[in-house]
PDB file of C-alpha atoms in Angstrom:
ATOM      1  CA  MET M   1     103.498 114.492 246.015  1.00  0.00           C
ATOM      2  CA  PRO M   2      99.825 114.958 247.725  1.00  0.00           C
ATOM      3  CA  PRO M   3      97.459 112.286 246.150  1.00  0.00           C
ATOM      4  CA  THR M   4      95.024 114.600 244.123  1.00  0.00           C
ATOM      5  CA  GLU M   5      98.781 116.904 242.871  1.00  0.00           C
ATOM      6  CA  THR M   6      99.271 117.283 239.380  1.00  0.00           C
ATOM      7  CA  ALA M   7     102.489 116.025 238.249  1.00  0.00           C
ATOM      8  CA  PRO M   8     105.331 118.826 237.338  1.00  0.00           C
ATOM      9  CA  PHE M   9     105.926 117.484 234.032  1.00  0.00           C
ATOM     10  CA  GLY M  10     104.495 119.092 230.452  1.00  0.00           C
ATOM     11  CA  GLY M  11     101.120 117.988 229.364  1.00  0.00           C
ATOM     12  CA  ILE M  12     101.681 113.838 229.646  1.00  0.00           C
ATOM     13  CA  SER M  13     100.077 113.371 233.089  1.00  0.00           C
ATOM     14  CA  ARG M  14      97.372 113.754 235.005  1.00  0.00           C
ATOM     15  CA  LEU M  15      96.845 112.948 238.702  1.00  0.00           C
ATOM     16  CA  TYR M  16      99.573 110.083 240.646  1.00  0.00           C
ATOM     17  CA  SER M  17      96.692 107.970 242.670  1.00  0.00           C
ATOM     18  CA  THR M  18      98.085 107.128 246.422  1.00  0.00           C
ATOM     19  CA  GLN M  19      99.109 103.477 245.100  1.00  0.00           C
ATOM     20  CA  ILE M  20     101.519 104.413 242.756  1.00  0.00           C
ATOM     21  CA  GLN M  21     102.894 107.145 245.182  1.00  0.00           C
ATOM     22  CA  THR M  22     103.576 104.340 247.593  1.00  0.00           C
ATOM     23  CA  ALA M  23     104.624 101.673 244.486  1.00  0.00           C
ATOM     24  CA  ILE M  24     106.453 103.651 242.568  1.00  0.00           C
ATOM     25  CA  ALA M  25     109.648 105.665 243.536  1.00  0.00           C
ATOM     26  CA  PRO M  26     109.791 109.101 242.840  1.00  0.00           C
ATOM     27  CA  GLU M  27     113.033 109.343 240.556  1.00  0.00           C
ATOM     28  CA  ILE M  28     111.055 106.442 238.776  1.00  0.00           C
ATOM     29  CA  ALA M  29     108.083 108.589 237.989  1.00  0.00           C
ATOM     30  CA  HIS M  30     109.910 111.000 237.633  1.00  0.00           C
ATOM     31  CA  LYS M  31     112.343 110.067 234.505  1.00  0.00           C
ATOM     32  CA  PHE M  32     108.577 108.563 232.561  1.00  0.00           C
ATOM     33  CA  TYR M  33     107.646 112.039 232.790  1.00  0.00           C
ATOM     34  CA  ALA M  34     110.439 113.714 231.436  1.00  0.00           C
ATOM     35  CA  LEU M  35     111.258 111.372 229.015  1.00  0.00           C
ATOM     36  CA  ALA M  36     107.210 111.527 227.680  1.00  0.00           C
ATOM     37  CA  SER M  37     107.218 114.975 228.014  1.00  0.00           C
ATOM     38  CA  GLN M  38     110.371 115.351 225.853  1.00  0.00           C
ATOM     39  CA  TRP M  39     108.850 112.799 223.469  1.00  0.00           C
ATOM     40  CA  GLU M  40     105.722 114.103 222.854  1.00  0.00           C
ATOM     41  CA  SER M  41     106.973 117.242 222.561  1.00  0.00           C
ATOM     42  CA  GLU M  42     108.738 116.658 219.891  1.00  0.00           C
ATOM     43  CA  VAL M  43     107.097 114.316 218.410  1.00  0.00           C
ATOM     44  CA  GLU M  44     104.221 116.818 217.847  1.00  0.00           C
ATOM     45  CA  GLY M  45     104.068 116.740 213.473  1.00  0.00           C
ATOM     46  CA  MET M  46     105.649 113.519 213.565  1.00  0.00           C
ATOM     47  CA  PRO M  47     104.306 111.374 210.856  1.00  0.00           C
ATOM     48  CA  SER M  48     102.352 108.114 213.216  1.00  0.00           C
ATOM     49  CA  THR M  49     105.068 105.509 212.354  1.00  0.00           C
ATOM     50  CA  SER M  50     108.192 106.691 214.001  1.00  0.00           C
ATOM     51  CA  LEU M  51     106.541 107.743 216.367  1.00  0.00           C
ATOM     52  CA  PHE M  52     107.508 105.037 218.796  1.00  0.00           C
ATOM     53  CA  LYS M  53     110.623 104.944 216.783  1.00  0.00           C
ATOM     54  CA  HIS M  54     112.108 108.515 219.387  1.00  0.00           C
ATOM     55  CA  PRO M  55     114.443 107.663 221.159  1.00  0.00           C
ATOM     56  CA  ALA M  56     112.211 108.859 224.294  1.00  0.00           C
ATOM     57  CA  TYR M  57     109.325 106.506 223.387  1.00  0.00           C
ATOM     58  CA  GLN M  58     112.848 103.626 223.051  1.00  0.00           C
ATOM     59  CA  GLU M  59     114.262 104.662 226.713  1.00  0.00           C
ATOM     60  CA  ILE M  60     110.483 104.816 229.159  1.00  0.00           C
ATOM     61  CA  ILE M  61     109.789 101.160 227.046  1.00  0.00           C
ATOM     62  CA  ARG M  62     113.719 100.128 228.513  1.00  0.00           C
ATOM     63  CA  MET M  63     112.550 101.042 231.912  1.00  0.00           C
ATOM     64  CA  GLY M  64     110.633  97.862 231.807  1.00  0.00           C
ATOM     65  CA  THR M  65     107.944  97.031 234.912  1.00  0.00           C
ATOM     66  CA  GLN M  66     108.897  98.760 237.205  1.00  0.00           C
ATOM     67  CA  ILE M  67     106.119 101.734 234.757  1.00  0.00           C
ATOM     68  CA  VAL M  68     103.590  99.610 233.702  1.00  0.00           C
ATOM     69  CA  PRO M  69     101.843 101.008 236.739  1.00  0.00           C
ATOM     70  CA  LEU M  70     101.964 104.165 235.495  1.00  0.00           C
ATOM     71  CA  LEU M  71     101.440 102.905 232.085  1.00  0.00           C
ATOM     72  CA  LEU M  72      98.075 102.282 232.831  1.00  0.00           C
ATOM     73  CA  GLN M  73      97.669 104.591 234.581  1.00  0.00           C
ATOM     74  CA  GLU M  74      98.224 106.729 231.149  1.00  0.00           C
ATOM     75  CA  LEU M  75      96.630 104.786 229.508  1.00  0.00           C
ATOM     76  CA  LYS M  76      93.903 106.843 230.958  1.00  0.00           C
ATOM     77  CA  HIS M  77      94.316 109.653 229.256  1.00  0.00           C
ATOM     78  CA  ASN M  78      95.631 108.175 225.882  1.00  0.00           C
ATOM     79  CA  THR M  79      95.010 104.526 224.809  1.00  0.00           C
ATOM     80  CA  LEU M  80      96.550 105.357 221.084  1.00  0.00           C
ATOM     81  CA  TYR M  81     100.492 106.341 223.296  1.00  0.00           C
ATOM     82  CA  TRP M  82     100.686 104.046 225.946  1.00  0.00           C
ATOM     83  CA  LEU M  83      99.583 100.996 224.144  1.00  0.00           C
ATOM     84  CA  PRO M  84     102.832 100.350 222.133  1.00  0.00           C
ATOM     85  CA  ALA M  85     105.052 100.293 225.191  1.00  0.00           C
ATOM     86  CA  LEU M  86     102.919  98.592 227.270  1.00  0.00           C
ATOM     87  CA  ASN M  87     102.974  95.613 224.732  1.00  0.00           C
ATOM     88  CA  ALA M  88     106.469  95.710 224.336  1.00  0.00           C
ATOM     89  CA  ILE M  89     107.439  95.696 228.334  1.00  0.00           C
ATOM     90  CA  THR M  90     104.426  93.042 229.034  1.00  0.00           C
ATOM     91  CA  GLY M  91     104.874  90.696 226.113  1.00  0.00           C
ATOM     92  CA  SER M  92     100.461  91.427 225.650  1.00  0.00           C
ATOM     93  CA  THR M  93      97.985  92.215 223.577  1.00  0.00           C
ATOM     94  CA  ASN M  94      95.919  90.834 225.157  1.00  0.00           C
ATOM     95  CA  TYR M  95      93.417  93.960 227.342  1.00  0.00           C
ATOM     96  CA  THR M  96      90.250  94.281 228.835  1.00  0.00           C
ATOM     97  CA  VAL M  97      89.335  98.182 228.675  1.00  0.00           C
ATOM     98  CA  THR M  98      86.793  98.748 231.594  1.00  0.00           C
ATOM     99  CA  SER M  99      84.715 102.859 231.152  1.00  0.00           C
ATOM    100  CA  PRO M 100      85.425 104.482 234.931  1.00  0.00           C
TER     101      PRO M 100
END
């Protein structure tokens, strides 16, 4: 996938950077974005207390540290969705957010 091509999975991801392409195996990125798209479509209208208990979101968390670069990329677009997953995977809640 070229560095500026939009990912083909629903409305979740935007762009792959060249660094992320080389750091993440394509099958891992595909699984992440497929699960993220499934999660996004299935939780629409659910109470916020249930969003992160959804099986697809929990599977994303179980993917572990290998998806941290993808989560960081997604955080640029939606911090509310992906901070809980990043917290669960890294065990950290202390982040510095900077504007591009």
